[in-house]
mmCIF file with all atom_site columns, C-alpha atoms in Angstrom:
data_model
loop_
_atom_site.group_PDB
_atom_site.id
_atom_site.type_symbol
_atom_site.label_atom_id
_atom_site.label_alt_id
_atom_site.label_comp_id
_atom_site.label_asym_id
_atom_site.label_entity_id
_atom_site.label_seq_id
_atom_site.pdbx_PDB_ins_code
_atom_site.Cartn_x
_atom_site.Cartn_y
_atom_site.Cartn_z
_atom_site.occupancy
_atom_site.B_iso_or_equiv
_atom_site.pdbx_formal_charge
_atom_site.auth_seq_id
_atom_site.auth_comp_id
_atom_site.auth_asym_id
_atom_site.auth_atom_id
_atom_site.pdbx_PDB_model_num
ATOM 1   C CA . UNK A 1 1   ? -20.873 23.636  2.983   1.00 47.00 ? 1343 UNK A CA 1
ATOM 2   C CA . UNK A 1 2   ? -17.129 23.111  4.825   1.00 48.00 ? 1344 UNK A CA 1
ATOM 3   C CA . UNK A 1 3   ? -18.519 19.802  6.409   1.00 42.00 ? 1345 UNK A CA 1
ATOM 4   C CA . UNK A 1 4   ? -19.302 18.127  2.197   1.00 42.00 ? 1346 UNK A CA 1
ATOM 5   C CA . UNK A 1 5   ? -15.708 19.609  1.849   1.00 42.00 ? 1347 UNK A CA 1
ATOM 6   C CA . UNK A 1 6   ? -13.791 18.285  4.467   1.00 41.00 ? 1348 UNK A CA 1
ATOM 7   C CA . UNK A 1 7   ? -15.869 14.816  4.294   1.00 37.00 ? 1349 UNK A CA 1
ATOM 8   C CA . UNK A 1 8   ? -13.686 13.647  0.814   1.00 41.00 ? 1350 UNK A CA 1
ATOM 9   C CA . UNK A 1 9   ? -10.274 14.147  2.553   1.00 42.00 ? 1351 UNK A CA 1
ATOM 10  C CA . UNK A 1 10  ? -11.435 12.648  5.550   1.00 40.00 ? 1352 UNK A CA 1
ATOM 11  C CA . UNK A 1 11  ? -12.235 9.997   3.815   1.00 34.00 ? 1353 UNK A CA 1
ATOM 12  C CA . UNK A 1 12  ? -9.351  9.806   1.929   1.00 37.00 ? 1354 UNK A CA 1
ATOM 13  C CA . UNK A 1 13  ? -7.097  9.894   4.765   1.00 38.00 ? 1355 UNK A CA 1
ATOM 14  C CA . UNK A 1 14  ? -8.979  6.757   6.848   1.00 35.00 ? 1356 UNK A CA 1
ATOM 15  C CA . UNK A 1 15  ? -8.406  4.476   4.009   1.00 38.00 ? 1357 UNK A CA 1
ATOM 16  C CA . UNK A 1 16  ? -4.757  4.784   4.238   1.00 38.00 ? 1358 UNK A CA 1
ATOM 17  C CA . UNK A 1 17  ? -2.135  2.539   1.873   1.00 40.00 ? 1359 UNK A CA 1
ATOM 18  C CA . UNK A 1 18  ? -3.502  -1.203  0.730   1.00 37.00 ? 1360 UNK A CA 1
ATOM 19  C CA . UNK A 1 19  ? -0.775  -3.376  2.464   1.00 45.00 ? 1361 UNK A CA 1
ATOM 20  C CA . UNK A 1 20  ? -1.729  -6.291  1.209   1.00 47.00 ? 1362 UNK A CA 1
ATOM 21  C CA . UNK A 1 21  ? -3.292  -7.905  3.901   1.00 46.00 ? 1363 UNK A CA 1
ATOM 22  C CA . UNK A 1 22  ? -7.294  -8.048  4.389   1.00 46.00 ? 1364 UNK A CA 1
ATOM 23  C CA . UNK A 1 23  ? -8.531  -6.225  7.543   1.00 49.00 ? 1365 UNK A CA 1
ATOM 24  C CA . UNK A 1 24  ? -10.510 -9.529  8.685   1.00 65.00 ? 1366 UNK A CA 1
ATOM 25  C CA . UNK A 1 25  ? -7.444  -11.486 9.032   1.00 72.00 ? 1367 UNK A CA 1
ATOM 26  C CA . UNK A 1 26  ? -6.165  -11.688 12.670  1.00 78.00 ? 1368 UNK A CA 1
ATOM 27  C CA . UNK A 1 27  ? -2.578  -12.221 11.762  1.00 81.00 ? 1369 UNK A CA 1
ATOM 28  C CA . UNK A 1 28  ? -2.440  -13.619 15.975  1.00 84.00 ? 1370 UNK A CA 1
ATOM 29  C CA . UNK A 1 29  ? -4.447  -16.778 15.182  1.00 88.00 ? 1371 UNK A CA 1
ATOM 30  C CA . UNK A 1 30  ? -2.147  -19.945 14.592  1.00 95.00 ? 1372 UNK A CA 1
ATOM 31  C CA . UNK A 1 31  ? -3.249  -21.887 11.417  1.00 96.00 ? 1373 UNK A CA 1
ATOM 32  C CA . UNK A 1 32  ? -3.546  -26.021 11.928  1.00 97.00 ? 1374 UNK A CA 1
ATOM 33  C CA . UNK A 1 33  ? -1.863  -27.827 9.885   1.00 98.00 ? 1375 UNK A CA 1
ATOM 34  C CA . UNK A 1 34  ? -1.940  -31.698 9.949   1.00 97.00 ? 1376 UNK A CA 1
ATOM 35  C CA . UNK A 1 35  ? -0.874  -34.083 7.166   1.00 97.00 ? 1377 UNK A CA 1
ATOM 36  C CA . UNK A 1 36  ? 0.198   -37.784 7.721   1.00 97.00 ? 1378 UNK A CA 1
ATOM 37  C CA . UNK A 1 37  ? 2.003   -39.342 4.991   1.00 95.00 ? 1379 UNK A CA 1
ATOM 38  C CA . UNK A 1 38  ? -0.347  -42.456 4.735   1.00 94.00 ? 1380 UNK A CA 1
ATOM 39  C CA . UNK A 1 39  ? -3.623  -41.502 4.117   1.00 90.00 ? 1381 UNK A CA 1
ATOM 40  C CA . UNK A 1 40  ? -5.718  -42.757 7.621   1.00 85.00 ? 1382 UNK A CA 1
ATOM 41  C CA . UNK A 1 41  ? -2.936  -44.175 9.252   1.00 88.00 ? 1383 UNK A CA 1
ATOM 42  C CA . UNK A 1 42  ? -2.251  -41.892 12.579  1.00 88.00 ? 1384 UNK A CA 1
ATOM 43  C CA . UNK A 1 43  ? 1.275   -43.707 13.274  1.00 92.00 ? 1385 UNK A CA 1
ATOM 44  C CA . UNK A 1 44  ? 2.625   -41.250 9.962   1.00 94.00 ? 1386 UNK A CA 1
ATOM 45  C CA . UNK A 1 45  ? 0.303   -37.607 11.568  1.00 96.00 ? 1387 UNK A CA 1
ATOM 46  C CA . UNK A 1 46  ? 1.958   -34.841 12.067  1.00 97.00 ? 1388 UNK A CA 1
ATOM 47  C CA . UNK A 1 47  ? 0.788   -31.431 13.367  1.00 97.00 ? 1389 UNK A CA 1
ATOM 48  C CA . UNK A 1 48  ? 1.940   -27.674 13.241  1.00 98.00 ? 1390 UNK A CA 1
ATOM 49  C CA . UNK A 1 49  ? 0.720   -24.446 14.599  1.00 98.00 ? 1391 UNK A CA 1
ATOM 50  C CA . UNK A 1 50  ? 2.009   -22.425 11.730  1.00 98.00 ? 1392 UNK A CA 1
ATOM 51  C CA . UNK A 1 51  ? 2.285   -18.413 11.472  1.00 96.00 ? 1393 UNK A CA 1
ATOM 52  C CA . UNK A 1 52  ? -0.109  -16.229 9.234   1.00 93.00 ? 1394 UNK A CA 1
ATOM 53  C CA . UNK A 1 53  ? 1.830   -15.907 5.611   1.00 92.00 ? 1395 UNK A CA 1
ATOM 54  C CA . UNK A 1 54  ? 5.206   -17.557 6.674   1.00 95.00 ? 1396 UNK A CA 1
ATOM 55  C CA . UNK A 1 55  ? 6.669   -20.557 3.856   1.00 97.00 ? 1397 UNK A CA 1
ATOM 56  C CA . UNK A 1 56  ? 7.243   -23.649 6.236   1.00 98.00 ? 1398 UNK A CA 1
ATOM 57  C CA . UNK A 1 57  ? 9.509   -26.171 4.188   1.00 98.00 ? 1399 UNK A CA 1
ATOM 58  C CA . UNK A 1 58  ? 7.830   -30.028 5.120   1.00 98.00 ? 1400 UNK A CA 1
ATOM 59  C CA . UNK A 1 59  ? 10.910  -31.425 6.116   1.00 96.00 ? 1401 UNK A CA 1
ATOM 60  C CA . UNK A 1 60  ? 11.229  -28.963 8.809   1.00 97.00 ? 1402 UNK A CA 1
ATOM 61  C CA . UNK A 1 61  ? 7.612   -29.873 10.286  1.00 97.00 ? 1403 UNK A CA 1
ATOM 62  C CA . UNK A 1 62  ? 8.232   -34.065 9.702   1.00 96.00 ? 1404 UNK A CA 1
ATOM 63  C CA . UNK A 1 63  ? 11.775  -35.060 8.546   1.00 94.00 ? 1405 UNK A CA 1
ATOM 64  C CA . UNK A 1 64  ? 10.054  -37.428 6.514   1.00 95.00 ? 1406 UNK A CA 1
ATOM 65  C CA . UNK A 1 65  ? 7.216   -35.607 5.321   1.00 94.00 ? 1407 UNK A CA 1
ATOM 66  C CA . UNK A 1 66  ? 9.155   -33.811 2.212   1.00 94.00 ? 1408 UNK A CA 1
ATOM 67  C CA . UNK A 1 67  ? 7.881   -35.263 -1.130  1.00 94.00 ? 1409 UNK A CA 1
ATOM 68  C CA . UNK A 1 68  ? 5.772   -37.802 0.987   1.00 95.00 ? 1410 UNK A CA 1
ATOM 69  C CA . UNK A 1 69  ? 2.357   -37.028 1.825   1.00 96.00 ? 1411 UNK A CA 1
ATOM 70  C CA . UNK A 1 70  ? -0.813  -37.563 1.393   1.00 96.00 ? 1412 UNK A CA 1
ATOM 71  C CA . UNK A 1 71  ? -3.473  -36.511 3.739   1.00 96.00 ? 1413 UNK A CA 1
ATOM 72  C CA . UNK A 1 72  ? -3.564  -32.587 4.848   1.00 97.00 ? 1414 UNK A CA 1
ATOM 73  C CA . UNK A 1 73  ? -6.343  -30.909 7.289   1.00 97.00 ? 1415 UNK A CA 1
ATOM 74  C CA . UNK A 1 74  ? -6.576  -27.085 7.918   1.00 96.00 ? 1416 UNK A CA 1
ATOM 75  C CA . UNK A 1 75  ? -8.048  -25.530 10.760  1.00 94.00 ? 1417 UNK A CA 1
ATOM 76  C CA . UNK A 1 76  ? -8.309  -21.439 11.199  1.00 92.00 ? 1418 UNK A CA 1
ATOM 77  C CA . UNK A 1 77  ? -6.985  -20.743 7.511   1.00 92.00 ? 1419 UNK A CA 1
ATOM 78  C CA . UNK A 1 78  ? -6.256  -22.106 4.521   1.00 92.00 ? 1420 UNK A CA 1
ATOM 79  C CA . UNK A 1 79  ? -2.970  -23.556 2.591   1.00 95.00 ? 1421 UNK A CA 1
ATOM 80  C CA . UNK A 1 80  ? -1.077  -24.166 -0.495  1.00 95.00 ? 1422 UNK A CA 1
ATOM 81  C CA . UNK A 1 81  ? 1.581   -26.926 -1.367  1.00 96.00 ? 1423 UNK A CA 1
ATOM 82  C CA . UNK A 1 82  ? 4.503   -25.578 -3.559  1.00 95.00 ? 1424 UNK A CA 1
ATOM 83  C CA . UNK A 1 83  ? 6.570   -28.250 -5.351  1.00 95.00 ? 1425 UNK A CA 1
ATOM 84  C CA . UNK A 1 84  ? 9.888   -26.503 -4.167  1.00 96.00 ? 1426 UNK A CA 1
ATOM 85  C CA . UNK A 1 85  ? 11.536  -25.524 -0.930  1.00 97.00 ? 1427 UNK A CA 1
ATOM 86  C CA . UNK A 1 86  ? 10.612  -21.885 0.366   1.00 97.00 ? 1428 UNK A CA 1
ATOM 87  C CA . UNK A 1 87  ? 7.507   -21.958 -1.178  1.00 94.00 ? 1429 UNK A CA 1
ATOM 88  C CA . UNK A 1 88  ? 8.581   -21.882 -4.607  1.00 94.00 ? 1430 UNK A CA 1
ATOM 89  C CA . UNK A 1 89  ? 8.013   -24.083 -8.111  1.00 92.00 ? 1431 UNK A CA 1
ATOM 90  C CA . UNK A 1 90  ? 4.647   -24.565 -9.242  1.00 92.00 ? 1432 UNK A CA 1
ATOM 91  C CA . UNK A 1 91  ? 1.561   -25.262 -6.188  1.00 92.00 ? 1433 UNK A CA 1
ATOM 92  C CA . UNK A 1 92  ? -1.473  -26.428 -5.842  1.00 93.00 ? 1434 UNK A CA 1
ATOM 93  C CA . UNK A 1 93  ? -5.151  -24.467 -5.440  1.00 91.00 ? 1435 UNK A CA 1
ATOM 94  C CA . UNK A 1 94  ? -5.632  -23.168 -2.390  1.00 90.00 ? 1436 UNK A CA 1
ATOM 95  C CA . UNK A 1 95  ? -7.500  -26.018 0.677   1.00 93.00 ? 1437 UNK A CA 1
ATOM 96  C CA . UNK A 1 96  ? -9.564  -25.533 3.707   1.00 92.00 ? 1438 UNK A CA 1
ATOM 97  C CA . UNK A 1 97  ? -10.716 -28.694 5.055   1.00 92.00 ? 1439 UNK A CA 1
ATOM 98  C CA . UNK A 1 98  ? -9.978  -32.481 6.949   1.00 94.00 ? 1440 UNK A CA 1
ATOM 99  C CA . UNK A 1 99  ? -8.336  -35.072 5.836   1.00 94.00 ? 1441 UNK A CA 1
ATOM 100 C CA . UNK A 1 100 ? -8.195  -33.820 2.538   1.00 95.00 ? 1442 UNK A CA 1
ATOM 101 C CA . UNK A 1 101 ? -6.223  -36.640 -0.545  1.00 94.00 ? 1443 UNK A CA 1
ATOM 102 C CA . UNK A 1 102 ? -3.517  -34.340 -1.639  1.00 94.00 ? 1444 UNK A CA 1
ATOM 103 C CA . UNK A 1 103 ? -3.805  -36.594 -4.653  1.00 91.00 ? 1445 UNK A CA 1
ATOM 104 C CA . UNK A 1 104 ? -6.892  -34.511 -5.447  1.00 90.00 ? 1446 UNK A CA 1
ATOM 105 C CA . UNK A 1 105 ? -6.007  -31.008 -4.818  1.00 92.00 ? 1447 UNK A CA 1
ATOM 106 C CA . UNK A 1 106 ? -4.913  -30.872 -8.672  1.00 91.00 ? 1448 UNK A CA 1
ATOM 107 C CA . UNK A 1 107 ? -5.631  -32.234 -11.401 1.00 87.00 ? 1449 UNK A CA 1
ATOM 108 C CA . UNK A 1 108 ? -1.854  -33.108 -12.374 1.00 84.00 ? 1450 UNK A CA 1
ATOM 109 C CA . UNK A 1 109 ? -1.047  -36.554 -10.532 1.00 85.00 ? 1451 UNK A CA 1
ATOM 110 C CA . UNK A 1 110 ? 1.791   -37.121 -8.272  1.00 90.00 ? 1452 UNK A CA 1
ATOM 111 C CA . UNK A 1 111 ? 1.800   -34.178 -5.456  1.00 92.00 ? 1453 UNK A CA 1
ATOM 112 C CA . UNK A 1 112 ? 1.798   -36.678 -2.494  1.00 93.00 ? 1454 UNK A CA 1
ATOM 113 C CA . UNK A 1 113 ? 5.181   -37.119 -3.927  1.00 94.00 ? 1455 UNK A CA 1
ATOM 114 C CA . UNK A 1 114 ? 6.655   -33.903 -5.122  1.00 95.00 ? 1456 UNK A CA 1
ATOM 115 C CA . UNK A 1 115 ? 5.352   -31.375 -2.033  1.00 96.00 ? 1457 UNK A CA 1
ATOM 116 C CA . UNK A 1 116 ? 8.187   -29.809 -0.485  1.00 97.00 ? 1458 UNK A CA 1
ATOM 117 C CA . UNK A 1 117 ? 6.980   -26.984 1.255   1.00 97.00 ? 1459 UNK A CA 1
ATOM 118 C CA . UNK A 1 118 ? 3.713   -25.082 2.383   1.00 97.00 ? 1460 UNK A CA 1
ATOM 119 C CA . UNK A 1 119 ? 2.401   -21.553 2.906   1.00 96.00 ? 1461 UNK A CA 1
ATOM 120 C CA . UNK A 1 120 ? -1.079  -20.620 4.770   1.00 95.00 ? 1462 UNK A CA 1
ATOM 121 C CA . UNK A 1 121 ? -2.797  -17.385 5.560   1.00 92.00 ? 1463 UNK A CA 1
ATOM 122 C CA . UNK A 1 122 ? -5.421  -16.792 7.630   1.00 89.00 ? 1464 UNK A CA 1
ATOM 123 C CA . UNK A 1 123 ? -8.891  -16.144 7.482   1.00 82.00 ? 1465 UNK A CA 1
ATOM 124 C CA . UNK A 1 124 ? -12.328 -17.549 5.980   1.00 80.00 ? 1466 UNK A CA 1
ATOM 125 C CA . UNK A 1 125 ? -11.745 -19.624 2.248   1.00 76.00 ? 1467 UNK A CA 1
ATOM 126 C CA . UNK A 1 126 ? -12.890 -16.185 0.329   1.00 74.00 ? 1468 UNK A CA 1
ATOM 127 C CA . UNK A 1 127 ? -10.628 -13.690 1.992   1.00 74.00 ? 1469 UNK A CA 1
ATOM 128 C CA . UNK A 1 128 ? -7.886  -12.362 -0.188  1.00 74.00 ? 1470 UNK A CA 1
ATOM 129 C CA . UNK A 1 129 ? -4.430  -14.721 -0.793  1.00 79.00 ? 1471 UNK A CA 1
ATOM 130 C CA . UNK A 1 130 ? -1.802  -13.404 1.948   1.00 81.00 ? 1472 UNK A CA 1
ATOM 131 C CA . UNK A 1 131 ? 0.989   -13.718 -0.619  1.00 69.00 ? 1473 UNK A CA 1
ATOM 132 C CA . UNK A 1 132 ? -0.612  -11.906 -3.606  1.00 69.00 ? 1474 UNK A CA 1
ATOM 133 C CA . UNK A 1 133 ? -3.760  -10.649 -2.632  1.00 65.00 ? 1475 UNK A CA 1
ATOM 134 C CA . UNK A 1 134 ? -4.860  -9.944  -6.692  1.00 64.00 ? 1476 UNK A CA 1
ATOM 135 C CA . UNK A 1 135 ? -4.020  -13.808 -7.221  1.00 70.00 ? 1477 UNK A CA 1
ATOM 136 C CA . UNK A 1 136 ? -6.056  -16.467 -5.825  1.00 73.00 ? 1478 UNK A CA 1
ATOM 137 C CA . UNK A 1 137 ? -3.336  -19.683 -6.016  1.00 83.00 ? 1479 UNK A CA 1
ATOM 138 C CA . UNK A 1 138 ? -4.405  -22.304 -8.135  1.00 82.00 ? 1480 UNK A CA 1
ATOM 139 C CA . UNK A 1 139 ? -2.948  -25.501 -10.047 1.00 86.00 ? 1481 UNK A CA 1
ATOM 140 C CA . UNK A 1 140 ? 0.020   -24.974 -11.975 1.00 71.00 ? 1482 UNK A CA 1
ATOM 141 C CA . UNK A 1 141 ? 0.709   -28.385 -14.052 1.00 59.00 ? 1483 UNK A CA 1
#
C-alpha cells in the first residue's frame, strides 16, 4: 500500500515545470538556413547556421537580403519570416523544406519584399513552436 502512495508524488516530481521547450528538441543542432534573393540564381545564395529559437535580422545574414528575397531552404528545423526587425510585425506560417517561393508561404502577396528578419527552432515540422509553444505561427495579412 506505501508503494500506490508514494507512486503519485513520484510522479509528480519527474515531470517538473513546462519550460517551454519540447524534450525532442536538441537545442545543440544548428538549423540551415539558405535563401537567395533571385529565385534559382546561386550568384544571390546565402547560407547560415543559425541557433535554436534566436531572431536573426536578414540584413545581418546578407546585407542585401532585408526586404529582398525570394527563395528559402531549411535543413534540421523549421522557420518563420517576420515583416519587422527582431522578429517582430506580422510573419508568415511556419516552413520546412528546399527552395521554397517565399511568394507562397502566405497567401498575402509581397513577402519577398517586406521580410526583415527570421526566427527557427528546432526539431521535426510537428514539434511544438520554440517561441510560443501553445501557438503554431501562421499568416498574419
Amino acid at each position: 500500500m506505501k508503494l500506490l502512495l508514494l507512486l503519485p508524488a513520484a510522479l509528480a516530481a519527474s515531470v517538473g515545470k513546462y519550460d517551454g521547450v519540447p524534450t525532442e528538441v536538441n537545442e545543440s543542432i544548428l538549423i540551415d538556413f539558405s535563401w537567395c534573393r533571385t529565385y534559382n540564381s546561386s550568384g544571390t545564395c546565402g547560407v547560415a547556421q543559425l541557433n535554436h529559437a534566436q531572431c536573426y535580422n536578414l540584413y545581418d545574414l546578407d546585407l542585401w537580403a532585408n526586404d529582398n528575397i525570394q527563395q528559402v531552404s531549411v535543413e534540421n528545423g523549421r522557420c518563420v519570416l517576420f515583416e519587422r526587425y527582431d522578429c517582430k510585425g506580422d510573419n508568415t506560417q511556419t516552413f520546412v523544406g528546399q527552395n521554397l517561393f517565399v511568394e507562397t508561404l502566405c497567401p498575402r502577396p509581397g513577402w519577398n519584399r517586406i521580410a526583415s528578419s527570421v526566427k527557427c527552432c528546432g526539431g521535426e515540422p510537428g514539434a511544438y513552436w520554440c517561441a510560443k509553444p501553445s501557438v503554431r505561427p501562421r499568416c498574419k495579412d
